[in-house]
Backbone as a chain_set.jsonl record, in Angstrom:
{"seq": "QKYFDPYELSVLHRNPTVIENEQTVLTCKKEDETRRQELVVYLKELLVEACVKHTEEMMRSKPGSKVLMEVCESYPSVEVFNAIVEACAESTEIMEEDDKTPAMSMLEDPVGHLTLKHIFLSESKKELDDDEPSLARAFYSKFENGLGEFASSNRGAFVLSALIQTSVREEVKGALKSHTKNIAKLAKGDGGGSGED", "coords": {"N": [[335.783, 70.462, 139.289], [333.775, 71.686, 141.034], [331.453, 70.617, 139.678], [331.051, 67.951, 139.602], [330.798, 64.716, 140.99], [332.86, 62.708, 143.304], [333.226, 60.149, 142.128], [332.52, 60.582, 139.287], [335.009, 62.666, 139.304], [337.306, 60.691, 139.701], [337.503, 59.427, 137.656], [337.767, 61.062, 135.672], [340.038, 62.122, 135.924], [343.86, 61.819, 135.793], [345.392, 59.049, 134.064], [342.978, 56.966, 134.534], [341.045, 54.635, 135.956], [339.448, 51.553, 136.384], [337.6, 48.447, 137.381], [337.847, 45.643, 136.896], [337.015, 42.091, 136.82], [337.921, 42.154, 139.144], [340.33, 43.148, 139.238], [342.466, 46.036, 138.666], [342.063, 48.287, 136.195], [343.214, 50.603, 133.138], [341.799, 52.72, 131.664], [341.779, 53.49, 129.02], [344.158, 53.431, 126.719], [346.016, 55.389, 125.357], [347.852, 58.23, 125.454], [347.822, 60.756, 128.194], [347.511, 63.435, 127.639], [346.671, 63.221, 124.998], [344.4, 61.945, 125.031], [342.792, 63.518, 126.493], [342.727, 65.958, 125.197], [341.455, 65.097, 122.589], [338.672, 64.6, 123.933], [338.039, 66.984, 124.759], [337.871, 68.309, 122.204], [335.208, 66.917, 120.8], [333.581, 67.255, 123.15], [333.409, 69.942, 123.328], [331.749, 70.644, 120.929], [329.401, 69.652, 121.26], [328.572, 70.637, 123.604], [328.358, 73.643, 123.213], [326.522, 73.236, 120.922], [324.164, 72.793, 122.438], [323.973, 74.694, 124.115], [323.399, 76.792, 122.245], [320.83, 76.044, 121.465], [319.149, 75.753, 123.566], [319.242, 78.141, 125.172], [317.478, 80.179, 126.299], [316.177, 78.813, 128.306], [318.568, 77.835, 129.585], [319.718, 79.99, 130.726], [317.748, 81.074, 132.713], [317.813, 79.233, 134.52], [319.541, 77.814, 137.564], [321.458, 75.525, 137.437], [321.725, 75.126, 134.72], [322.327, 77.638, 133.99], [325.229, 77.888, 135.028], [326.637, 76.112, 133.446], [326.096, 77.283, 130.982], [327.691, 79.723, 131.285], [330.351, 78.469, 132.176], [330.861, 77.351, 129.485], [330.766, 79.786, 128.168], [333.102, 81.347, 128.911], [335.144, 79.428, 128.645], [334.619, 78.351, 125.913], [334.681, 80.925, 123.951], [331.966, 81.805, 121.214], [330.74, 83.324, 118.446], [328.036, 82.456, 117.969], [327.157, 81.386, 120.341], [326.976, 83.784, 121.604], [325.209, 85.556, 120.318], [323.048, 83.599, 120.203], [322.293, 84.231, 123.117], [321.901, 86.904, 122.943], [319.974, 87.047, 121.271], [317.739, 85.348, 123.296], [317.37, 87.372, 124.942], [316.197, 89.621, 123.619], [314.121, 88.132, 122.497], [312.77, 87.632, 125.128], [311.832, 89.946, 126.154], [310.201, 91.193, 123.938], [308.336, 89.111, 123.991], [304.562, 88.247, 124.512], [302.513, 86.758, 126.55], [300.513, 84.496, 125.987], [297.875, 83.611, 127.471], [296.89, 86.168, 129.396], [297.741, 88.334, 128.125], [299.803, 89.733, 129.168], [303.236, 90.959, 129.755], [305.556, 88.8, 128.809], [308.153, 87.517, 131.508], [310.863, 89.442, 131.323], [314.387, 88.967, 130.259], [316.458, 90.354, 131.41], [315.007, 90.847, 134.216], [314.683, 88.681, 134.927], [314.868, 86.173, 137.963], [317.237, 84.774, 137.573], [318.36, 84.776, 135.112], [318.883, 87.326, 134.85], [321.203, 87.768, 136.501], [322.743, 85.678, 135.162], [323.486, 86.965, 132.749], [325.067, 89.305, 133.694], [327.086, 88.143, 135.171], [328.406, 86.83, 132.984], [329.143, 89.394, 131.658], [330.949, 90.349, 133.688], [332.764, 88.558, 133.485], [333.773, 88.839, 130.541], [334.558, 91.186, 130.94], [337.107, 90.969, 132.304], [338.894, 90.68, 130.334], [341.28, 91.047, 127.727], [340.295, 91.551, 124.945], [340.494, 91.476, 121.507], [339.856, 93.429, 118.376], [338.435, 91.399, 116.304], [337.781, 89.192, 118.078], [335.113, 87.16, 119.618], [332.565, 88.498, 121.15], [330.263, 89.049, 124.077], [329.933, 91.568, 125.176], [329.527, 93.157, 123.068], [327.894, 92.596, 120.846], [325.478, 92.399, 122.473], [325.3, 95.084, 123.085], [324.966, 96.212, 120.202], [322.724, 95.259, 119.405], [320.678, 96.417, 121.406], [321.188, 99.033, 121.895], [319.599, 101.645, 121.929], [317.853, 100.775, 123.632], [318.847, 100.722, 126.006], [318.642, 102.708, 127.999], [315.764, 102.191, 128.634], [316.255, 99.596, 130.077], [318.157, 100.487, 132.545], [316.299, 101.473, 134.053], [315.004, 99.545, 135.565], [315.929, 97.821, 138.672], [317.138, 95.108, 138.45], [317.926, 95.388, 135.499], [319.705, 97.572, 135.876], [321.607, 96.498, 137.551], [322.824, 94.599, 135.418], [323.393, 96.223, 133.505], [325.314, 97.921, 135.003], [327.311, 96.092, 135.166], [327.857, 95.675, 132.189], [329.128, 97.865, 131.475], [331.476, 97.693, 132.431], [332.809, 96.45, 130.767], [334.525, 96.145, 127.185], [332.985, 98.012, 125.758], [332.181, 100.441, 126.961], [332.446, 103.102, 126.733], [330.736, 103.472, 124.794], [328.245, 102.635, 125.963], [328.252, 104.616, 128.073], [327.725, 106.755, 126.298], [325.244, 106.057, 125.079], [323.493, 105.806, 127.504], [323.589, 108.998, 127.998], [321.277, 110.503, 127.764], [319.551, 109.798, 129.684], [320.357, 110.06, 131.935], [319.244, 111.878, 134.096], [316.79, 110.563, 135.065], [317.618, 108.106, 135.773], [319.213, 108.967, 137.875], [317.262, 109.887, 139.598], [315.932, 107.623, 139.65], [317.756, 106.029, 141.404], [317.534, 107.397, 143.83], [315.546, 106.547, 145.042], [313.315, 106.949, 143.929], [311.446, 105.592, 142.455], [311.51, 102.051, 140.537], [312.707, 98.966, 140.419], [312.796, 95.558, 141.566], [314.875, 94.298, 143.799], [318.569, 93.349, 143.761], [319.287, 89.83, 143.73]], "CA": [[335.45, 69.928, 140.743], [332.807, 72.003, 141.786], [330.207, 70.163, 139.027], [331.259, 66.443, 139.641], [330.783, 63.75, 141.897], [333.785, 62.27, 143.367], [333.851, 59.039, 141.41], [333.454, 61.078, 137.739], [336.352, 63.01, 139.054], [338.221, 59.778, 139.769], [337.312, 58.983, 135.87], [338.471, 61.97, 134.792], [341.664, 62.093, 136.748], [344.903, 61.271, 135.122], [345.315, 57.319, 134.501], [341.6, 56.944, 135.369], [340.818, 53.193, 135.783], [337.787, 50.803, 136.501], [337.72, 47.495, 137.926], [337.185, 44.648, 135.873], [337.389, 40.892, 136.95], [338.706, 42.005, 140.572], [341.44, 44.006, 138.83], [342.348, 47.497, 138.221], [342.139, 48.385, 134.458], [343.125, 51.928, 132.588], [340.337, 52.967, 130.739], [342.342, 54.17, 127.9], [345.587, 53.123, 126.388], [345.96, 56.329, 124.834], [348.261, 58.909, 126.62], [346.812, 61.605, 129.136], [347.172, 64.693, 127.377], [346.205, 62.944, 123.534], [342.962, 61.431, 125.013], [342.005, 64.917, 127.112], [342.364, 67.065, 123.888], [340.256, 64.405, 121.502], [337.628, 64.574, 124.586], [337.92, 68.493, 124.684], [337.357, 68.711, 121.096], [333.98, 66.577, 121.141], [332.469, 67.84, 123.975], [333.009, 71.36, 122.817], [330.939, 70.955, 119.702], [328.124, 69.089, 121.847], [328.176, 71.827, 125.078], [328.06, 74.603, 122.08], [325.24, 72.993, 120.433], [323.044, 72.741, 123.666], [323.428, 76.243, 124.956], [322.613, 77.731, 121.258], [319.936, 75.362, 121.105], [318.672, 75.673, 124.862], [319.8, 79.385, 125.871], [316.809, 80.782, 127.379], [316.081, 77.91, 129.595], [319.819, 77.708, 130.543], [319.759, 81.59, 131.522], [316.567, 80.874, 133.718], [318.214, 77.733, 135.578], [320.617, 77.898, 138.232], [322.512, 74.681, 136.794], [322.19, 75.644, 133.332], [323.528, 78.862, 133.916], [326.764, 77.823, 135.421], [327.28, 75.446, 132.02], [326.074, 78.557, 130.141], [328.67, 80.319, 132.297], [331.818, 77.921, 131.789], [331.319, 77.56, 128.055], [331.206, 81.337, 127.385], [334.459, 81.471, 129.241], [336.047, 78.436, 127.819], [334.636, 78.085, 124.363], [333.555, 82.163, 123.436], [331.913, 81.827, 120.109], [329.711, 84.031, 118.045], [327.21, 81.354, 117.637], [326.389, 81.519, 121.625], [326.842, 85.116, 121.909], [324.174, 85.781, 119.363], [321.62, 83.169, 120.826], [322.064, 84.979, 124.45], [321.52, 88.332, 122.442], [318.583, 86.765, 120.854], [316.926, 85.099, 123.939], [317.238, 88.421, 125.725], [315.644, 90.253, 122.839], [312.971, 88.017, 122.493], [311.919, 88.039, 126.508], [311.643, 91.706, 126.057], [309.036, 91.298, 123.157], [307.043, 88.268, 123.691], [303.722, 88.239, 125.225], [301.879, 85.373, 127.111], [298.746, 84.266, 125.137], [296.958, 83.493, 128.232], [296.602, 86.771, 129.994], [298.231, 89.317, 127.474], [300.479, 90.452, 130.07], [304.339, 90.756, 129.018], [306.458, 87.732, 129.709], [309.303, 88.266, 132.039], [312.243, 89.939, 130.77], [315.643, 88.294, 130.972], [316.886, 91.466, 132.577], [314.127, 90.944, 135.481], [314.379, 87.286, 135.638], [315.853, 86.199, 139.259], [318.471, 84.162, 137.256], [318.438, 85.306, 133.859], [319.872, 88.762, 135.006], [322.594, 87.298, 137.145], [323.941, 85.079, 134.392], [323.739, 88.144, 131.945], [325.612, 89.852, 134.714], [328.549, 87.235, 135.56], [329.181, 86.786, 131.603], [329.916, 90.542, 131.377], [332.042, 90.719, 134.159], [333.964, 87.489, 133.154], [334.185, 88.963, 129.714], [335.477, 92.482, 131.265], [338.635, 90.685, 132.854], [339.816, 89.942, 129.268], [341.575, 92.012, 126.612], [339.902, 91.138, 123.341], [340.689, 92.137, 120.109], [338.05, 93.719, 117.677], [337.974, 90.538, 115.852], [337.086, 88.207, 118.743], [333.898, 86.982, 119.971], [332.305, 89.724, 122.111], [328.73, 89.389, 124.069], [329.247, 93.121, 125.327], [329.482, 93.916, 121.547], [326.776, 91.929, 120.587], [324.147, 93.073, 123.175], [325.298, 96.569, 122.809], [324.409, 96.483, 118.806], [320.998, 95.064, 119.632], [319.845, 97.09, 122.504], [322.011, 100.356, 121.928], [318.516, 102.359, 121.998], [316.942, 100.254, 124.792], [319.413, 100.637, 127.361], [317.672, 103.441, 129.099], [314.85, 101.257, 129.441], [317.269, 98.446, 130.998], [318.582, 100.984, 133.507], [315.002, 101.8, 134.87], [314.991, 98.427, 136.838], [317.119, 97.687, 139.711], [318.013, 93.914, 138.097], [318.579, 95.727, 134.549], [320.785, 98.263, 136.113], [322.675, 95.911, 137.923], [323.317, 94.166, 134.361], [324.01, 97.643, 132.792], [326.701, 97.96, 135.541], [328.383, 94.892, 134.175], [328.428, 95.99, 130.814], [329.813, 99.169, 131.529], [332.773, 97.34, 132.867], [333.478, 95.724, 129.646], [335.004, 96.913, 125.979], [331.787, 98.744, 125.431], [331.97, 101.427, 128.07], [332.403, 104.515, 126.359], [329.48, 103.527, 123.742], [327.068, 102.392, 126.987], [328.215, 105.644, 128.784], [326.967, 107.702, 125.37], [323.714, 106.018, 124.842], [322.712, 106.284, 128.477], [323.56, 109.953, 128.545], [320.364, 111.04, 127.983], [318.895, 109.108, 130.513], [321.029, 110.404, 133.269], [318.519, 112.64, 134.982], [316.094, 109.803, 135.26], [318.473, 106.91, 136.211], [319.887, 109.887, 139.063], [316.008, 109.904, 140.364], [315.48, 106.278, 140.4], [319.118, 105.778, 142.096], [317.473, 108.003, 144.961], [314.742, 105.538, 145.569], [311.743, 107.463, 143.258], [310.618, 104.361, 141.395], [312.61, 101.293, 140.141], [312.143, 97.252, 140.259], [313.147, 94.78, 142.81], [316.475, 94.155, 144.485], [319.512, 92.197, 143.445], [319.151, 88.21, 144.34]], "C": [[334.423, 69.937, 141.214], [331.551, 71.215, 140.867], [330.081, 68.591, 139.055], [331.3, 65.9, 140.794], [332.106, 63.048, 142.342], [334.13, 60.715, 142.462], [333.549, 59.768, 139.756], [334.572, 61.809, 137.899], [337.345, 62.209, 138.906], [338.5, 59.431, 138.027], [337.769, 59.817, 134.942], [339.583, 62.257, 135.186], [342.53, 61.287, 135.795], [345.129, 59.731, 135.353], [343.991, 57.273, 134.919], [341.64, 55.244, 135.138], [339.507, 52.565, 136.549], [338.426, 49.457, 137.07], [337.108, 46.274, 137.488], [337.983, 43.498, 136.539], [338.083, 40.78, 138.327], [340.299, 42.699, 140.075], [341.273, 45.09, 138.16], [343.064, 47.399, 136.87], [342.395, 49.599, 134.254], [341.808, 51.397, 131.88], [340.613, 53.42, 129.235], [343.559, 53.88, 127.966], [346.23, 54.415, 125.9], [346.863, 57.057, 125.863], [347.303, 60.049, 126.972], [346.531, 62.837, 128.399], [346.613, 64.243, 125.774], [344.592, 62.663, 123.829], [342.14, 62.88, 125.615], [341.472, 65.543, 125.622], [341.285, 66.002, 122.773], [339.115, 64.797, 122.392], [337.206, 66.102, 124.719], [337.022, 69.026, 123.199], [335.619, 68.329, 120.655], [332.97, 66.919, 121.734], [332.579, 69.044, 123.802], [331.828, 71.71, 121.908], [329.292, 70.652, 120.457], [327.574, 70.298, 122.721], [327.818, 72.914, 123.884], [326.864, 74.552, 121.543], [323.999, 73.131, 121.383], [323.049, 74.235, 124.216], [322.857, 77.34, 123.855], [321.233, 77.226, 120.892], [318.877, 75.723, 122.36], [318.978, 77.018, 125.775], [318.933, 79.985, 126.764], [316.504, 80.043, 128.576], [317.206, 77.818, 130.679], [320.224, 79.184, 130.943], [318.909, 81.487, 132.318], [316.949, 79.944, 134.677], [319.252, 77.936, 136.021], [321.797, 77.056, 137.552], [322.831, 74.713, 135.282], [322.664, 76.819, 132.985], [324.898, 78.553, 134.502], [327.366, 76.894, 134.086], [327.327, 76.354, 131.442], [327.36, 79.339, 130.116], [330.321, 80.194, 131.441], [331.813, 77.755, 130.163], [331.501, 79.044, 127.336], [332.272, 81.602, 127.857], [335.343, 80.376, 128.459], [336.016, 78.426, 126.25], [333.902, 79.697, 123.672], [332.767, 81.955, 121.786], [330.785, 83.019, 119.757], [328.394, 83.632, 117.845], [326.284, 81.415, 119.069], [326.177, 82.693, 121.901], [325.242, 85.48, 121.396], [322.855, 84.811, 119.963], [321.633, 83.653, 122.49], [321.398, 86.16, 124.083], [320.161, 88.18, 122.314], [317.185, 86.381, 122.034], [316.508, 86.563, 124.721], [316.119, 89.477, 125.188], [314.407, 89.634, 122.722], [312.087, 88.019, 123.693], [311.394, 89.095, 126.875], [310.326, 92.089, 124.871], [307.707, 90.23, 123.088], [306.107, 88.419, 124.589], [303.135, 86.87, 125.25], [301.003, 85.359, 126.429], [297.881, 84.583, 126.254], [296.272, 84.58, 128.821], [297.198, 88.326, 129.466], [299.171, 90.197, 128.344], [302.212, 90.187, 129.273], [305.224, 89.305, 129.872], [307.673, 88.286, 130.763], [310.741, 88.552, 131.084], [313.453, 89.021, 131.161], [316.402, 88.984, 132.048], [315.811, 91.471, 134.05], [314.166, 89.597, 135.817], [315.421, 87.243, 136.838], [317.267, 85.865, 138.651], [318.789, 84.75, 136.199], [319.451, 86.441, 134.049], [321.253, 88.417, 135.506], [323.451, 86.573, 136.013], [324.373, 85.701, 133.166], [325.248, 88.678, 132.551], [327.326, 89.102, 134.982], [329.348, 87.1, 134.181], [329.818, 87.917, 131.433], [331.118, 90.595, 132.037], [333.248, 89.611, 134.056], [334.64, 88.388, 131.985], [335.213, 90.421, 129.917], [336.846, 92.244, 132.133], [339.418, 90.639, 131.44], [340.282, 91.124, 128.538], [341.427, 91.695, 125.33], [340.151, 92.114, 122.259], [339.319, 92.067, 119.377], [337.586, 92.463, 117.057], [337.741, 89.142, 116.783], [335.863, 88.185, 118.96], [333.815, 87.968, 121.215], [331.053, 89.409, 122.663], [328.487, 90.835, 124.467], [328.886, 93.82, 123.698], [328.306, 93.842, 121.048], [325.471, 92.775, 121.069], [324.165, 94.713, 123.007], [324.705, 97.02, 121.63], [323.216, 95.983, 118.956], [320.574, 96.08, 120.698], [320.506, 98.609, 122.909], [320.961, 101.624, 122.118], [317.993, 102.119, 122.749], [317.436, 100.328, 126.005], [318.92, 101.596, 128.453], [316.889, 102.957, 129.835], [315.618, 100.238, 130.666], [317.236, 99.482, 132.571], [317.464, 101.59, 134.598], [314.442, 100.511, 135.817], [316.012, 98.085, 137.712], [317.96, 96.027, 138.79], [318.687, 94.499, 136.625], [319.742, 96.71, 134.702], [321.816, 97.65, 136.82], [323.607, 95.049, 136.179], [324.058, 95.653, 133.607], [325.643, 98.129, 133.446], [327.693, 97.179, 135.165], [328.664, 95.386, 132.927], [329.048, 96.923, 130.675], [331.211, 99.345, 131.728], [333.787, 96.735, 131.646], [333.912, 96.974, 128.212], [334.119, 97.833, 125.45], [331.646, 99.95, 126.185], [331.982, 102.577, 127.444], [330.675, 104.669, 125.395], [328.376, 103.607, 125.129], [327.005, 103.811, 127.476], [327.461, 106.928, 128.04], [325.418, 107.614, 125.419], [322.92, 106.269, 125.96], [322.795, 107.929, 129.012], [322.386, 110.678, 128.744], [319.239, 110.751, 128.884], [319.208, 109.486, 132.035], [320.034, 110.911, 134.321], [317.386, 111.116, 135.863], [316.798, 108.651, 136.179], [318.934, 107.743, 137.485], [318.575, 109.517, 140.057], [315.542, 108.326, 140.594], [316.699, 105.48, 141.308], [318.41, 106.301, 143.708], [316.297, 107.148, 145.806], [313.157, 106.37, 145.16], [311.287, 106.518, 142.387], [311.989, 103.218, 141.538], [311.733, 99.769, 140.457], [312.616, 96.751, 141.668], [314.525, 94.971, 142.784], [317.35, 93.125, 143.985], [319.289, 90.881, 144.159], [320.681, 87.978, 144.609]], "O": [[333.862, 68.975, 141.737], [330.496, 71.228, 141.5], [329.096, 68.032, 138.573], [331.827, 66.523, 141.716], [332.615, 62.673, 141.286], [335.283, 60.341, 142.249], [334.419, 59.473, 138.937], [335.33, 61.844, 136.929], [338.296, 62.549, 138.201], [339.568, 59.251, 137.442], [338.098, 59.571, 133.782], [340.198, 62.885, 134.325], [342.127, 60.328, 135.136], [345.089, 59.192, 136.459], [343.938, 57.705, 136.07], [342.242, 54.73, 134.196], [338.722, 53.233, 137.221], [339.646, 49.372, 137.21], [335.94, 45.973, 137.731], [339.176, 43.599, 136.827], [338.669, 39.771, 138.72], [341.283, 42.582, 140.805], [340.395, 45.325, 137.329], [344.079, 46.808, 136.5], [341.881, 50.25, 135.164], [341.175, 50.364, 131.664], [339.719, 53.661, 128.423], [344.182, 53.977, 129.023], [347.415, 54.353, 126.227], [346.792, 56.692, 127.037], [346.281, 60.323, 126.343], [345.403, 63.324, 128.477], [345.998, 65.188, 125.28], [343.695, 63.043, 123.077], [341.032, 63.216, 125.2], [340.352, 65.598, 125.115], [340.305, 66.548, 122.268], [338.302, 65.452, 121.739], [336.006, 66.369, 124.782], [336.032, 69.748, 123.077], [334.858, 69.214, 120.263], [331.811, 66.978, 121.324], [331.548, 69.567, 124.224], [331.106, 72.702, 122.008], [328.276, 71.305, 120.22], [326.463, 70.816, 122.609], [326.602, 72.904, 123.692], [326.104, 75.521, 121.561], [322.93, 73.582, 120.973], [322.051, 74.765, 124.704], [322.187, 78.339, 124.121], [320.523, 77.864, 120.114], [317.723, 75.978, 122.018], [318.95, 76.932, 127.002], [319.329, 80.34, 127.873], [316.552, 80.536, 129.703], [317.132, 77.756, 131.907], [321.271, 79.297, 131.58], [319.405, 82.101, 133.262], [316.307, 79.913, 135.727], [320.151, 78.259, 135.245], [322.846, 77.574, 137.169], [323.898, 74.411, 134.749], [323.283, 77.086, 131.955], [325.722, 79.409, 134.179], [328.551, 77.03, 133.781], [328.462, 76.696, 131.109], [327.993, 79.565, 129.085], [331.031, 80.911, 130.737], [332.857, 78.066, 129.59], [332.136, 79.349, 126.326], [332.794, 82.407, 127.086], [336.221, 80.73, 127.672], [336.987, 78.472, 125.495], [332.847, 79.693, 123.038], [333.737, 82.055, 121.035], [330.084, 83.544, 120.623], [327.576, 84.499, 117.536], [325.054, 81.475, 119.063], [325.127, 82.9, 122.511], [324.29, 85.627, 122.163], [321.756, 85.338, 120.14], [320.64, 83.218, 123.073], [320.417, 86.532, 124.726], [319.295, 88.819, 122.911], [316.041, 86.816, 121.906], [315.336, 86.762, 125.041], [315.331, 90.069, 125.925], [313.442, 90.392, 122.811], [310.895, 88.304, 123.582], [310.586, 89.223, 127.796], [309.633, 93.102, 124.963], [306.622, 90.325, 122.514], [306.554, 88.759, 125.684], [303.181, 86.034, 124.347], [300.55, 86.471, 126.156], [297.181, 85.596, 126.218], [295.063, 84.383, 128.949], [297.149, 89.318, 130.194], [299.215, 91.406, 128.119], [302.367, 89.359, 128.376], [305.39, 89.005, 131.055], [308.021, 89.466, 130.725], [311.372, 87.8, 130.341], [313.49, 88.416, 132.232], [316.839, 88.554, 133.116], [316.094, 92.305, 134.911], [313.733, 89.248, 136.915], [316.458, 87.905, 136.895], [318.289, 86.44, 139.023], [319.784, 85.454, 136.369], [320.572, 86.495, 133.543], [322.285, 88.772, 134.938], [324.658, 86.791, 135.903], [325.334, 85.281, 132.52], [326.325, 88.491, 131.985], [328.424, 89.656, 134.932], [330.573, 87.203, 134.106], [330.996, 87.839, 131.084], [332.187, 90.8, 131.461], [334.4, 89.777, 134.456], [335.805, 88.751, 132.147], [336.247, 90.685, 129.302], [337.532, 93.17, 132.564], [340.644, 90.554, 131.509], [339.696, 92.191, 128.719], [342.408, 91.562, 124.597], [339.99, 93.334, 122.265], [338.313, 91.364, 119.469], [336.377, 92.257, 117.162], [337.532, 88.08, 116.198], [335.249, 89.171, 118.55], [334.701, 88.186, 122.041], [330.262, 89.405, 121.72], [327.407, 91.405, 124.305], [328.145, 94.755, 123.396], [327.641, 94.845, 120.788], [324.72, 93.506, 120.422], [323.168, 95.414, 122.831], [323.992, 98.023, 121.674], [322.454, 96.683, 118.289], [319.6, 96.616, 120.17], [320.347, 99.182, 123.986], [321.496, 102.673, 122.476], [317.271, 103.049, 123.109], [316.77, 100.088, 127.012], [318.823, 101.27, 129.637], [316.862, 102.979, 131.066], [315.451, 100.271, 131.886], [316.461, 99.259, 133.501], [317.727, 102.056, 135.707], [313.549, 100.623, 136.657], [317.142, 98.119, 137.224], [319.173, 95.957, 138.594], [319.864, 94.199, 136.43], [320.645, 96.75, 133.867], [322.932, 98.168, 136.775], [324.827, 95.039, 136.016], [325.243, 95.805, 133.31], [326.661, 98.497, 132.86], [328.824, 97.566, 134.868], [329.85, 95.511, 132.622], [329.691, 96.985, 129.627], [331.959, 100.294, 131.497], [335.01, 96.608, 131.602], [333.703, 98.187, 128.202], [334.586, 98.538, 124.555], [330.639, 100.557, 125.822], [331.068, 103.238, 127.937], [329.84, 105.573, 125.371], [327.723, 104.64, 125.276], [325.91, 104.368, 127.403], [326.839, 107.821, 128.616], [324.589, 108.493, 125.653], [321.827, 106.816, 125.812], [322.29, 108.269, 130.082], [322.293, 111.437, 129.709], [318.165, 111.351, 128.857], [318.515, 109.272, 133.03], [320.022, 110.343, 135.414], [317.38, 110.873, 137.07], [316.371, 108.436, 137.314], [319.069, 106.941, 138.409], [318.761, 108.949, 141.134], [314.901, 107.935, 141.57], [316.469, 104.389, 141.829], [318.729, 105.653, 144.705], [316.218, 107.141, 147.035], [312.155, 106.39, 145.874], [310.616, 106.936, 141.443], [313.009, 103.317, 142.222], [310.532, 99.581, 140.652], [312.768, 97.453, 142.668], [315.199, 95.621, 141.984], [316.871, 92.01, 143.779], [319.085, 90.994, 145.367], [321.071, 86.905, 145.069]]}, "num_chains": 1, "name": "protein.A"}
């Protein structure tokens, strides 16, 4: 409901109708549940494909991040999670060619860090089996040695606080153990990045 206008909702509602030759006509002869299941299968593939192909843009965009978060919630997949991790990795490595300054990391991006944080928080509410797709596990596996660096910025710390609520909490705590003094120093205000948006 929160993403569609009233007309779109009326078409998606049970027994949608249109007006044809001044008469109200059903848009589909199939049973409601059959029609919904067919549409979901078709839309799922397209949504997952769009999220994999345009991950970075979606993470940095308010409307795009909403779609990405819904796809991660409804259709968790290794492909989408790997694309998110790679977008984060690339954003920390890429140098802009113009002035040779680092591009903004996904963990520093005003929208990107919130997208990541909300996906971790959503995952933290689930009891995942070891064989189920997990963004937290994929993210930890890729950035295990760089987590202390992420903690040195305010936005990165918010992402880590969400990550530490997931199934990899003990691993994250272990990886951050050697950075405890620096994190405590930053928490007291002796450095750090911008505030949470």
